[in-house]
């Protein structure tokens, strides 16, 4: 069946509950890159340094990482709908508070609360969409993957459009959109059956005892340091107006979406997952190295180009994380993300600090090294990572690719 078929069960013929959840998912993913174009404006408005403002990412992803141990515990007990509404409510409250912050310390704290809400929402949304969708999971998953790409691309654009007037407006805008999403889900989404087995807080940690899953998580940890050096530190290097910076990261997000959903699966089919991942990590390392030492125009091009490598990496890491062990997919995903999101918290903190200690180029040298380290782990742990993923990868990746990235 063609998932784009507008007939019964097609992508365009879904219940209102699916569209409500998908729409809220777009806004949730927008929140990740929303602050990119306005980081310099926030620094200026709150008289803060680059390293202080970068803590917006650190607090957000640190809480997100820790929340990976909590989301399954909560959703398996209260149900998917209540977990979504709780997450949305927290985002509405803390996004609104972020816009009213009087100091960078307050803003960093409110972003942490936002991270908890976003973790609860995005870790549950895919399962809810698949459960409520008509015509099986194929069209629903494609719809959810589209929300990821649209959100990652449009977040910087919204941040630029609203942030050009004031850095506070993107936060208020997000709070408003998520409030609309809350109302839509409350009205249109029916509660779904709770899982037969309740997830414990330690299940994700226990899953990391599997050598293949642990190897995937460690490699992804190094890769995510590179990823979030680009996302959180590059806006200060580009030093552009919100509109220009928003356009750069919009193009970056478009490449990320296209290469994640369309290009990566074709490369994997032809060359194999591990070869594609290793090659993409090395190319990403070269890209960020050139970004750090090139002139301004080169930095812009390399920033946009990194979206292609990041898109490929996200898809392949998904297969490794969900196909390499026999742990239930939500549990494997939570354990994997618990490890890798710590790097997303570390990079925004250390990159500007490294610049203060050395110069502008060295943070990108470190990011290049971590990408190569991710490739080294893949090469050294090749046997542990292979397992049965070559046969099972298409099924796993199609169903869960966005879960792993979004979580």
mmCIF file of C-alpha atoms in Angstrom, residues 10-404:
data_model
loop_
_atom_site.group_PDB
_atom_site.id
_atom_site.type_symbol
_atom_site.label_atom_id
_atom_site.label_comp_id
_atom_site.label_asym_id
_atom_site.label_seq_id
_atom_site.Cartn_x
_atom_site.Cartn_y
_atom_site.Cartn_z
ATOM 1 C CA UNK A 10 -3.348 6.555 3.812
ATOM 2 C CA UNK A 11 -1.062 9.282 5.073
ATOM 3 C CA UNK A 12 -3.590 12.004 4.346
ATOM 4 C CA UNK A 13 -6.587 10.103 5.708
ATOM 5 C CA UNK A 14 -5.996 9.955 9.441
ATOM 6 C CA UNK A 15 -8.201 10.604 12.472
ATOM 7 C CA UNK A 16 -8.234 14.013 14.092
ATOM 8 C CA UNK A 17 -6.411 12.545 17.098
ATOM 9 C CA UNK A 18 -3.427 11.648 14.891
ATOM 10 C CA UNK A 19 -3.272 15.103 13.322
ATOM 11 C CA UNK A 20 -3.560 16.743 16.743
ATOM 12 C CA UNK A 21 -0.643 14.718 18.106
ATOM 13 C CA UNK A 22 1.410 15.203 14.935
ATOM 14 C CA UNK A 23 0.849 18.966 15.008
ATOM 15 C CA UNK A 24 1.988 19.183 18.612
ATOM 16 C CA UNK A 25 5.007 17.039 17.701
ATOM 17 C CA UNK A 26 6.099 19.571 15.078
ATOM 18 C CA UNK A 27 6.095 22.312 17.714
ATOM 19 C CA UNK A 28 7.919 20.066 20.196
ATOM 20 C CA UNK A 29 10.737 19.436 17.716
ATOM 21 C CA UNK A 30 10.803 23.120 16.828
ATOM 22 C CA UNK A 31 11.741 23.827 20.432
ATOM 23 C CA UNK A 32 15.130 22.116 19.987
ATOM 24 C CA UNK A 33 16.494 24.607 17.453
ATOM 25 C CA UNK A 34 14.257 27.539 18.330
ATOM 26 C CA UNK A 35 16.911 29.438 20.264
ATOM 27 C CA UNK A 36 19.677 29.019 17.671
ATOM 28 C CA UNK A 37 19.129 32.295 15.751
ATOM 29 C CA UNK A 38 18.548 34.326 18.916
ATOM 30 C CA UNK A 39 21.473 33.151 21.058
ATOM 31 C CA UNK A 40 23.498 36.325 20.385
ATOM 32 C CA UNK A 41 20.363 38.433 21.012
ATOM 33 C CA UNK A 42 19.746 36.674 24.332
ATOM 34 C CA UNK A 43 23.367 37.253 25.331
ATOM 35 C CA UNK A 44 23.028 40.947 24.519
ATOM 36 C CA UNK A 45 19.613 41.341 26.148
ATOM 37 C CA UNK A 46 20.628 39.665 29.404
ATOM 38 C CA UNK A 47 24.245 40.918 29.463
ATOM 39 C CA UNK A 48 25.499 37.338 29.377
ATOM 40 C CA UNK A 49 28.520 35.659 27.825
ATOM 41 C CA UNK A 50 28.369 33.013 25.110
ATOM 42 C CA UNK A 51 29.217 30.287 27.625
ATOM 43 C CA UNK A 52 26.382 31.396 29.922
ATOM 44 C CA UNK A 53 23.803 31.488 27.135
ATOM 45 C CA UNK A 54 24.920 28.095 25.816
ATOM 46 C CA UNK A 55 23.750 26.649 29.132
ATOM 47 C CA UNK A 56 20.237 26.924 27.648
ATOM 48 C CA UNK A 57 21.094 23.757 25.751
ATOM 49 C CA UNK A 58 22.992 22.175 28.633
ATOM 50 C CA UNK A 59 20.155 22.429 31.143
ATOM 51 C CA UNK A 60 17.594 21.350 28.536
ATOM 52 C CA UNK A 61 19.416 18.200 27.452
ATOM 53 C CA UNK A 62 20.758 17.289 30.886
ATOM 54 C CA UNK A 63 17.210 17.042 32.174
ATOM 55 C CA UNK A 64 16.160 15.284 28.973
ATOM 56 C CA UNK A 65 18.843 12.632 29.536
ATOM 57 C CA UNK A 66 17.801 11.996 33.123
ATOM 58 C CA UNK A 67 14.138 11.988 32.104
ATOM 59 C CA UNK A 68 14.790 8.977 29.860
ATOM 60 C CA UNK A 69 14.686 6.878 33.019
ATOM 61 C CA UNK A 70 11.314 8.372 33.952
ATOM 62 C CA UNK A 71 9.230 8.618 30.769
ATOM 63 C CA UNK A 72 8.565 4.885 30.372
ATOM 64 C CA UNK A 73 7.899 4.569 34.111
ATOM 65 C CA UNK A 74 5.272 7.318 33.890
ATOM 66 C CA UNK A 75 3.558 6.367 30.629
ATOM 67 C CA UNK A 76 3.261 2.690 31.557
ATOM 68 C CA UNK A 77 1.344 3.707 34.677
ATOM 69 C CA UNK A 78 -0.830 6.698 33.715
ATOM 70 C CA UNK A 79 -1.277 6.009 29.994
ATOM 71 C CA UNK A 80 -0.175 7.730 26.798
ATOM 72 C CA UNK A 81 -2.723 10.564 26.701
ATOM 73 C CA UNK A 82 -2.069 11.738 30.250
ATOM 74 C CA UNK A 83 1.698 11.566 29.673
ATOM 75 C CA UNK A 84 1.351 13.716 26.535
ATOM 76 C CA UNK A 85 -0.801 16.261 28.340
ATOM 77 C CA UNK A 86 1.577 16.403 31.297
ATOM 78 C CA UNK A 87 4.517 17.001 28.965
ATOM 79 C CA UNK A 88 2.661 19.685 27.009
ATOM 80 C CA UNK A 89 1.539 21.434 30.184
ATOM 81 C CA UNK A 90 5.121 21.600 31.451
ATOM 82 C CA UNK A 91 6.335 23.009 28.115
ATOM 83 C CA UNK A 92 3.605 25.673 28.105
ATOM 84 C CA UNK A 93 4.463 26.772 31.637
ATOM 85 C CA UNK A 94 8.245 26.766 31.283
ATOM 86 C CA UNK A 95 8.345 28.223 27.763
ATOM 87 C CA UNK A 96 6.214 31.111 29.011
ATOM 88 C CA UNK A 97 8.438 31.564 32.042
ATOM 89 C CA UNK A 98 11.515 31.489 29.777
ATOM 90 C CA UNK A 99 10.154 34.461 27.868
ATOM 91 C CA UNK A 100 9.667 36.410 31.090
ATOM 92 C CA UNK A 101 13.154 35.686 32.478
ATOM 93 C CA UNK A 102 15.009 38.566 34.059
ATOM 94 C CA UNK A 103 18.432 36.893 34.099
ATOM 95 C CA UNK A 104 20.309 34.210 32.250
ATOM 96 C CA UNK A 105 20.212 32.048 35.391
ATOM 97 C CA UNK A 106 16.414 32.106 35.429
ATOM 98 C CA UNK A 107 16.292 31.325 31.721
ATOM 99 C CA UNK A 108 18.624 28.340 32.106
ATOM 100 C CA UNK A 109 16.476 26.988 34.947
ATOM 101 C CA UNK A 110 13.234 27.391 33.020
ATOM 102 C CA UNK A 111 14.763 25.634 29.996
ATOM 103 C CA UNK A 112 15.458 22.660 32.268
ATOM 104 C CA UNK A 113 11.763 22.419 33.095
ATOM 105 C CA UNK A 114 11.011 22.730 29.402
ATOM 106 C CA UNK A 115 13.347 19.804 28.733
ATOM 107 C CA UNK A 116 11.439 17.589 31.169
ATOM 108 C CA UNK A 117 8.133 18.409 29.503
ATOM 109 C CA UNK A 118 9.520 17.852 26.025
ATOM 110 C CA UNK A 119 11.019 14.485 27.040
ATOM 111 C CA UNK A 120 7.678 13.278 28.389
ATOM 112 C CA UNK A 121 5.899 14.370 25.235
ATOM 113 C CA UNK A 122 8.191 13.240 22.409
ATOM 114 C CA UNK A 123 9.015 9.897 24.013
ATOM 115 C CA UNK A 124 5.304 9.034 24.013
ATOM 116 C CA UNK A 125 4.014 10.700 20.844
ATOM 117 C CA UNK A 126 5.146 8.073 18.302
ATOM 118 C CA UNK A 127 3.499 5.208 20.190
ATOM 119 C CA UNK A 128 0.298 7.238 20.494
ATOM 120 C CA UNK A 129 0.245 8.137 16.797
ATOM 121 C CA UNK A 130 0.828 4.532 15.718
ATOM 122 C CA UNK A 131 -1.854 3.299 18.099
ATOM 123 C CA UNK A 132 -4.433 5.826 16.913
ATOM 124 C CA UNK A 133 -3.608 5.772 13.200
ATOM 125 C CA UNK A 134 -5.811 4.232 10.521
ATOM 126 C CA UNK A 135 -4.461 1.634 8.103
ATOM 127 C CA UNK A 136 -1.507 0.283 10.077
ATOM 128 C CA UNK A 137 1.751 1.856 11.152
ATOM 129 C CA UNK A 138 3.422 2.673 7.806
ATOM 130 C CA UNK A 139 1.539 5.893 7.059
ATOM 131 C CA UNK A 140 1.565 6.955 10.721
ATOM 132 C CA UNK A 141 5.333 6.518 11.019
ATOM 133 C CA UNK A 142 5.937 8.429 7.798
ATOM 134 C CA UNK A 143 3.749 11.220 9.147
ATOM 135 C CA UNK A 144 5.706 11.294 12.394
ATOM 136 C CA UNK A 145 9.038 11.318 10.571
ATOM 137 C CA UNK A 146 7.738 14.278 8.597
ATOM 138 C CA UNK A 147 6.944 16.114 11.841
ATOM 139 C CA UNK A 148 10.558 15.629 12.932
ATOM 140 C CA UNK A 149 11.969 17.100 9.739
ATOM 141 C CA UNK A 150 9.454 19.940 9.643
ATOM 142 C CA UNK A 151 10.041 20.810 13.283
ATOM 143 C CA UNK A 152 13.845 20.748 13.068
ATOM 144 C CA UNK A 153 13.756 22.914 9.929
ATOM 145 C CA UNK A 154 11.116 25.396 11.090
ATOM 146 C CA UNK A 155 12.346 25.883 14.663
ATOM 147 C CA UNK A 156 15.207 28.200 13.690
ATOM 148 C CA UNK A 157 12.930 29.955 11.193
ATOM 149 C CA UNK A 158 10.295 30.702 13.842
ATOM 150 C CA UNK A 159 13.026 31.783 16.239
ATOM 151 C CA UNK A 160 14.316 34.217 13.618
ATOM 152 C CA UNK A 161 10.934 35.666 12.634
ATOM 153 C CA UNK A 162 9.787 36.305 16.197
ATOM 154 C CA UNK A 163 13.241 36.931 17.639
ATOM 155 C CA UNK A 164 13.991 39.789 15.268
ATOM 156 C CA UNK A 165 11.612 41.939 17.330
ATOM 157 C CA UNK A 166 12.596 40.545 20.737
ATOM 158 C CA UNK A 167 14.382 37.450 21.962
ATOM 159 C CA UNK A 168 11.439 36.874 24.305
ATOM 160 C CA UNK A 169 8.813 36.400 21.581
ATOM 161 C CA UNK A 170 9.910 32.929 20.352
ATOM 162 C CA UNK A 171 9.391 31.571 23.870
ATOM 163 C CA UNK A 172 5.934 33.109 24.162
ATOM 164 C CA UNK A 173 5.089 31.874 20.663
ATOM 165 C CA UNK A 174 6.067 28.320 21.566
ATOM 166 C CA UNK A 175 3.996 28.451 24.753
ATOM 167 C CA UNK A 176 0.965 29.582 22.745
ATOM 168 C CA UNK A 177 1.355 26.874 20.077
ATOM 169 C CA UNK A 178 1.843 24.142 22.663
ATOM 170 C CA UNK A 179 -1.255 25.352 24.524
ATOM 171 C CA UNK A 180 -3.214 24.922 21.290
ATOM 172 C CA UNK A 181 -1.704 21.426 20.969
ATOM 173 C CA UNK A 182 -2.739 20.641 24.552
ATOM 174 C CA UNK A 183 -6.348 21.573 23.815
ATOM 175 C CA UNK A 184 -6.429 19.589 20.576
ATOM 176 C CA UNK A 185 -5.069 16.433 22.201
ATOM 177 C CA UNK A 186 -7.382 16.820 25.201
ATOM 178 C CA UNK A 187 -10.399 17.037 22.878
ATOM 179 C CA UNK A 188 -9.538 14.663 20.014
ATOM 180 C CA UNK A 189 -7.313 11.932 21.482
ATOM 181 C CA UNK A 190 -8.877 8.992 23.264
ATOM 182 C CA UNK A 191 -6.947 7.236 26.008
ATOM 183 C CA UNK A 192 -5.219 4.089 24.785
ATOM 184 C CA UNK A 193 -4.718 0.828 26.712
ATOM 185 C CA UNK A 194 -1.818 0.823 29.142
ATOM 186 C CA UNK A 195 1.100 -1.564 28.496
ATOM 187 C CA UNK A 196 0.700 -5.056 29.950
ATOM 188 C CA UNK A 197 4.032 -4.697 31.763
ATOM 189 C CA UNK A 198 5.034 -1.634 33.754
ATOM 190 C CA UNK A 199 8.505 -0.239 33.106
ATOM 191 C CA UNK A 200 10.804 0.249 36.090
ATOM 192 C CA UNK A 201 13.220 3.135 36.519
ATOM 193 C CA UNK A 202 16.231 0.826 36.185
ATOM 194 C CA UNK A 203 15.136 -1.124 33.095
ATOM 195 C CA UNK A 204 16.910 1.247 30.647
ATOM 196 C CA UNK A 205 20.146 1.039 32.662
ATOM 197 C CA UNK A 206 19.954 -2.756 32.802
ATOM 198 C CA UNK A 207 19.500 -2.848 29.020
ATOM 199 C CA UNK A 208 22.910 -1.179 28.645
ATOM 200 C CA UNK A 209 24.473 -4.377 29.972
ATOM 201 C CA UNK A 210 24.210 -5.681 26.423
ATOM 202 C CA UNK A 211 27.556 -5.043 24.722
ATOM 203 C CA UNK A 212 26.074 -4.050 21.371
ATOM 204 C CA UNK A 213 23.644 -1.528 22.828
ATOM 205 C CA UNK A 214 26.343 -0.079 25.092
ATOM 206 C CA UNK A 215 28.688 0.266 22.095
ATOM 207 C CA UNK A 216 26.015 2.057 20.059
ATOM 208 C CA UNK A 217 25.322 4.406 22.976
ATOM 209 C CA UNK A 218 29.025 5.225 23.527
ATOM 210 C CA UNK A 219 29.616 5.876 19.831
ATOM 211 C CA UNK A 220 26.483 8.051 19.720
ATOM 212 C CA UNK A 221 27.735 9.935 22.784
ATOM 213 C CA UNK A 222 30.844 11.040 20.894
ATOM 214 C CA UNK A 223 28.799 11.853 17.784
ATOM 215 C CA UNK A 224 26.295 13.933 19.747
ATOM 216 C CA UNK A 225 29.089 16.064 21.141
ATOM 217 C CA UNK A 226 29.951 16.985 17.560
ATOM 218 C CA UNK A 227 26.293 17.454 16.605
ATOM 219 C CA UNK A 228 25.562 19.885 19.404
ATOM 220 C CA UNK A 229 28.782 21.800 19.001
ATOM 221 C CA UNK A 230 27.421 22.694 15.568
ATOM 222 C CA UNK A 231 23.924 23.428 16.847
ATOM 223 C CA UNK A 232 24.770 25.416 19.985
ATOM 224 C CA UNK A 233 28.171 27.017 19.316
ATOM 225 C CA UNK A 234 28.121 27.841 15.606
ATOM 226 C CA UNK A 235 25.565 30.705 15.922
ATOM 227 C CA UNK A 236 28.164 32.674 17.890
ATOM 228 C CA UNK A 237 30.794 31.993 15.239
ATOM 229 C CA UNK A 238 28.515 33.046 12.383
ATOM 230 C CA UNK A 239 27.449 36.151 14.343
ATOM 231 C CA UNK A 240 24.572 36.927 11.987
ATOM 232 C CA UNK A 241 21.225 38.663 12.382
ATOM 233 C CA UNK A 242 18.352 36.455 13.553
ATOM 234 C CA UNK A 243 16.913 36.377 10.016
ATOM 235 C CA UNK A 244 20.169 35.282 8.385
ATOM 236 C CA UNK A 245 21.002 32.784 11.093
ATOM 237 C CA UNK A 246 17.466 31.409 10.917
ATOM 238 C CA UNK A 247 17.799 30.934 7.154
ATOM 239 C CA UNK A 248 21.096 29.063 7.598
ATOM 240 C CA UNK A 249 19.661 26.658 10.147
ATOM 241 C CA UNK A 250 16.453 26.262 8.162
ATOM 242 C CA UNK A 251 18.541 25.000 5.238
ATOM 243 C CA UNK A 252 20.473 22.831 7.706
ATOM 244 C CA UNK A 253 17.208 21.331 8.970
ATOM 245 C CA UNK A 254 15.937 20.644 5.461
ATOM 246 C CA UNK A 255 19.103 18.690 4.628
ATOM 247 C CA UNK A 256 18.842 16.818 7.930
ATOM 248 C CA UNK A 257 15.276 15.758 7.140
ATOM 249 C CA UNK A 258 15.953 14.749 3.530
ATOM 250 C CA UNK A 259 19.066 12.732 4.299
ATOM 251 C CA UNK A 260 17.509 11.089 7.349
ATOM 252 C CA UNK A 261 14.281 9.940 5.696
ATOM 253 C CA UNK A 262 15.241 9.502 2.017
ATOM 254 C CA UNK A 263 18.994 9.273 1.456
ATOM 255 C CA UNK A 264 20.213 7.239 4.449
ATOM 256 C CA UNK A 265 18.042 4.154 3.804
ATOM 257 C CA UNK A 266 19.244 4.000 0.196
ATOM 258 C CA UNK A 267 22.887 4.272 1.221
ATOM 259 C CA UNK A 268 22.424 1.554 3.821
ATOM 260 C CA UNK A 269 20.824 -0.772 1.314
ATOM 261 C CA UNK A 270 23.773 -0.360 -1.032
ATOM 262 C CA UNK A 271 26.757 -0.192 1.325
ATOM 263 C CA UNK A 272 25.581 -1.541 4.704
ATOM 264 C CA UNK A 273 24.803 0.340 7.898
ATOM 265 C CA UNK A 274 28.229 0.275 9.570
ATOM 266 C CA UNK A 275 30.139 1.409 6.474
ATOM 267 C CA UNK A 276 27.675 4.248 5.933
ATOM 268 C CA UNK A 277 27.886 5.326 9.574
ATOM 269 C CA UNK A 278 31.683 5.195 9.718
ATOM 270 C CA UNK A 279 32.047 7.126 6.474
ATOM 271 C CA UNK A 280 29.461 9.726 7.495
ATOM 272 C CA UNK A 281 31.154 10.318 10.855
ATOM 273 C CA UNK A 282 34.533 10.863 9.188
ATOM 274 C CA UNK A 283 32.977 13.266 6.660
ATOM 275 C CA UNK A 284 31.255 15.128 9.498
ATOM 276 C CA UNK A 285 34.619 15.449 11.255
ATOM 277 C CA UNK A 286 36.171 16.920 8.106
ATOM 278 C CA UNK A 287 33.214 19.268 7.683
ATOM 279 C CA UNK A 288 33.386 20.751 11.189
ATOM 280 C CA UNK A 289 37.158 21.106 10.929
ATOM 281 C CA UNK A 290 36.786 23.168 7.758
ATOM 282 C CA UNK A 291 33.953 25.083 9.440
ATOM 283 C CA UNK A 292 36.262 26.068 12.272
ATOM 284 C CA UNK A 293 39.171 27.217 10.091
ATOM 285 C CA UNK A 294 37.363 28.580 7.026
ATOM 286 C CA UNK A 295 36.235 32.121 6.325
ATOM 287 C CA UNK A 296 32.683 33.280 7.039
ATOM 288 C CA UNK A 297 31.192 32.065 3.752
ATOM 289 C CA UNK A 298 32.862 28.678 4.201
ATOM 290 C CA UNK A 299 31.498 28.426 7.744
ATOM 291 C CA UNK A 300 27.964 29.060 6.468
ATOM 292 C CA UNK A 301 28.284 26.379 3.770
ATOM 293 C CA UNK A 302 29.773 23.837 6.181
ATOM 294 C CA UNK A 303 27.086 24.506 8.781
ATOM 295 C CA UNK A 304 24.362 23.774 6.238
ATOM 296 C CA UNK A 305 26.226 20.752 4.840
ATOM 297 C CA UNK A 306 26.576 19.220 8.308
ATOM 298 C CA UNK A 307 22.818 18.683 8.290
ATOM 299 C CA UNK A 308 23.254 16.003 5.626
ATOM 300 C CA UNK A 309 25.766 13.994 7.675
ATOM 301 C CA UNK A 310 23.747 14.458 10.865
ATOM 302 C CA UNK A 311 20.620 13.186 9.110
ATOM 303 C CA UNK A 312 22.406 10.036 7.921
ATOM 304 C CA UNK A 313 23.919 9.412 11.346
ATOM 305 C CA UNK A 314 20.608 9.773 13.167
ATOM 306 C CA UNK A 315 18.962 7.128 11.014
ATOM 307 C CA UNK A 316 21.789 4.586 11.235
ATOM 308 C CA UNK A 317 22.273 4.981 14.967
ATOM 309 C CA UNK A 318 18.562 4.264 15.355
ATOM 310 C CA UNK A 319 18.939 0.877 13.714
ATOM 311 C CA UNK A 320 21.931 -0.003 15.846
ATOM 312 C CA UNK A 321 20.248 1.008 19.088
ATOM 313 C CA UNK A 322 16.972 -0.782 18.418
ATOM 314 C CA UNK A 323 18.177 -3.792 16.468
ATOM 315 C CA UNK A 324 21.311 -4.873 18.260
ATOM 316 C CA UNK A 325 19.803 -6.181 21.513
ATOM 317 C CA UNK A 326 16.732 -8.159 22.504
ATOM 318 C CA UNK A 327 15.514 -5.505 24.953
ATOM 319 C CA UNK A 328 12.020 -4.087 24.305
ATOM 320 C CA UNK A 329 12.276 -1.153 21.944
ATOM 321 C CA UNK A 330 11.104 1.552 24.375
ATOM 322 C CA UNK A 331 13.548 0.272 27.006
ATOM 323 C CA UNK A 332 16.477 0.041 24.565
ATOM 324 C CA UNK A 333 15.663 3.509 23.262
ATOM 325 C CA UNK A 334 15.560 4.966 26.775
ATOM 326 C CA UNK A 335 18.890 3.408 27.772
ATOM 327 C CA UNK A 336 20.566 4.537 24.562
ATOM 328 C CA UNK A 337 19.257 8.086 24.897
ATOM 329 C CA UNK A 338 20.131 8.235 28.581
ATOM 330 C CA UNK A 339 23.805 7.952 27.544
ATOM 331 C CA UNK A 340 23.911 10.021 24.383
ATOM 332 C CA UNK A 341 21.950 13.053 25.580
ATOM 333 C CA UNK A 342 24.628 13.731 28.200
ATOM 334 C CA UNK A 343 26.885 14.707 25.295
ATOM 335 C CA UNK A 344 24.195 17.083 24.039
ATOM 336 C CA UNK A 345 24.337 18.693 27.475
ATOM 337 C CA UNK A 346 28.155 18.743 27.584
ATOM 338 C CA UNK A 347 28.950 20.246 24.170
ATOM 339 C CA UNK A 348 27.131 23.591 24.649
ATOM 340 C CA UNK A 349 28.934 24.019 27.978
ATOM 341 C CA UNK A 350 32.451 23.038 26.951
ATOM 342 C CA UNK A 351 32.640 24.538 23.441
ATOM 343 C CA UNK A 352 32.549 28.207 24.538
ATOM 344 C CA UNK A 353 34.743 27.400 27.540
ATOM 345 C CA UNK A 354 37.347 25.848 25.258
ATOM 346 C CA UNK A 355 37.233 28.983 23.108
ATOM 347 C CA UNK A 356 37.852 31.135 26.198
ATOM 348 C CA UNK A 357 40.804 28.955 27.195
ATOM 349 C CA UNK A 358 42.303 28.725 23.694
ATOM 350 C CA UNK A 359 40.871 30.298 20.534
ATOM 351 C CA UNK A 360 37.898 30.095 18.179
ATOM 352 C CA UNK A 361 39.256 27.149 16.186
ATOM 353 C CA UNK A 362 39.892 24.589 18.940
ATOM 354 C CA UNK A 363 36.231 23.823 19.821
ATOM 355 C CA UNK A 364 35.800 22.580 16.267
ATOM 356 C CA UNK A 365 39.003 20.553 16.475
ATOM 357 C CA UNK A 366 37.586 18.845 19.567
ATOM 358 C CA UNK A 367 34.278 18.274 17.753
ATOM 359 C CA UNK A 368 36.122 16.707 14.823
ATOM 360 C CA UNK A 369 38.028 14.423 17.180
ATOM 361 C CA UNK A 370 34.834 13.246 18.916
ATOM 362 C CA UNK A 371 33.243 12.414 15.540
ATOM 363 C CA UNK A 372 36.299 10.329 14.658
ATOM 364 C CA UNK A 373 36.138 8.628 18.064
ATOM 365 C CA UNK A 374 32.541 7.691 17.297
ATOM 366 C CA UNK A 375 33.738 6.078 14.054
ATOM 367 C CA UNK A 376 36.532 4.268 15.909
ATOM 368 C CA UNK A 377 34.040 2.728 18.342
ATOM 369 C CA UNK A 378 31.964 1.519 15.382
ATOM 370 C CA UNK A 379 35.037 -0.053 13.767
ATOM 371 C CA UNK A 380 36.408 -1.662 16.936
ATOM 372 C CA UNK A 381 33.024 -2.955 18.098
ATOM 373 C CA UNK A 382 31.874 -4.021 14.653
ATOM 374 C CA UNK A 383 31.012 -7.606 15.624
ATOM 375 C CA UNK A 384 29.039 -6.545 18.690
ATOM 376 C CA UNK A 385 27.132 -3.977 16.656
ATOM 377 C CA UNK A 386 26.295 -6.288 13.769
ATOM 378 C CA UNK A 387 24.266 -9.005 15.532
ATOM 379 C CA UNK A 388 21.105 -9.466 13.453
ATOM 380 C CA UNK A 389 20.634 -5.829 12.519
ATOM 381 C CA UNK A 390 21.469 -6.361 8.854
ATOM 382 C CA UNK A 391 18.391 -8.535 8.495
ATOM 383 C CA UNK A 392 16.152 -6.670 10.921
ATOM 384 C CA UNK A 393 17.301 -3.074 10.294
ATOM 385 C CA UNK A 394 14.692 -2.005 7.712
ATOM 386 C CA UNK A 395 11.831 -3.050 9.972
ATOM 387 C CA UNK A 396 13.299 -1.526 13.122
ATOM 388 C CA UNK A 397 14.511 1.683 11.545
ATOM 389 C CA UNK A 398 11.243 2.418 9.790
ATOM 390 C CA UNK A 399 9.230 1.959 12.944
ATOM 391 C CA UNK A 400 11.435 3.635 15.504
ATOM 392 C CA UNK A 401 13.844 6.075 13.842
ATOM 393 C CA UNK A 402 12.148 9.148 15.175
ATOM 394 C CA UNK A 403 11.685 7.689 18.643
ATOM 395 C CA UNK A 404 15.415 7.390 19.158
#
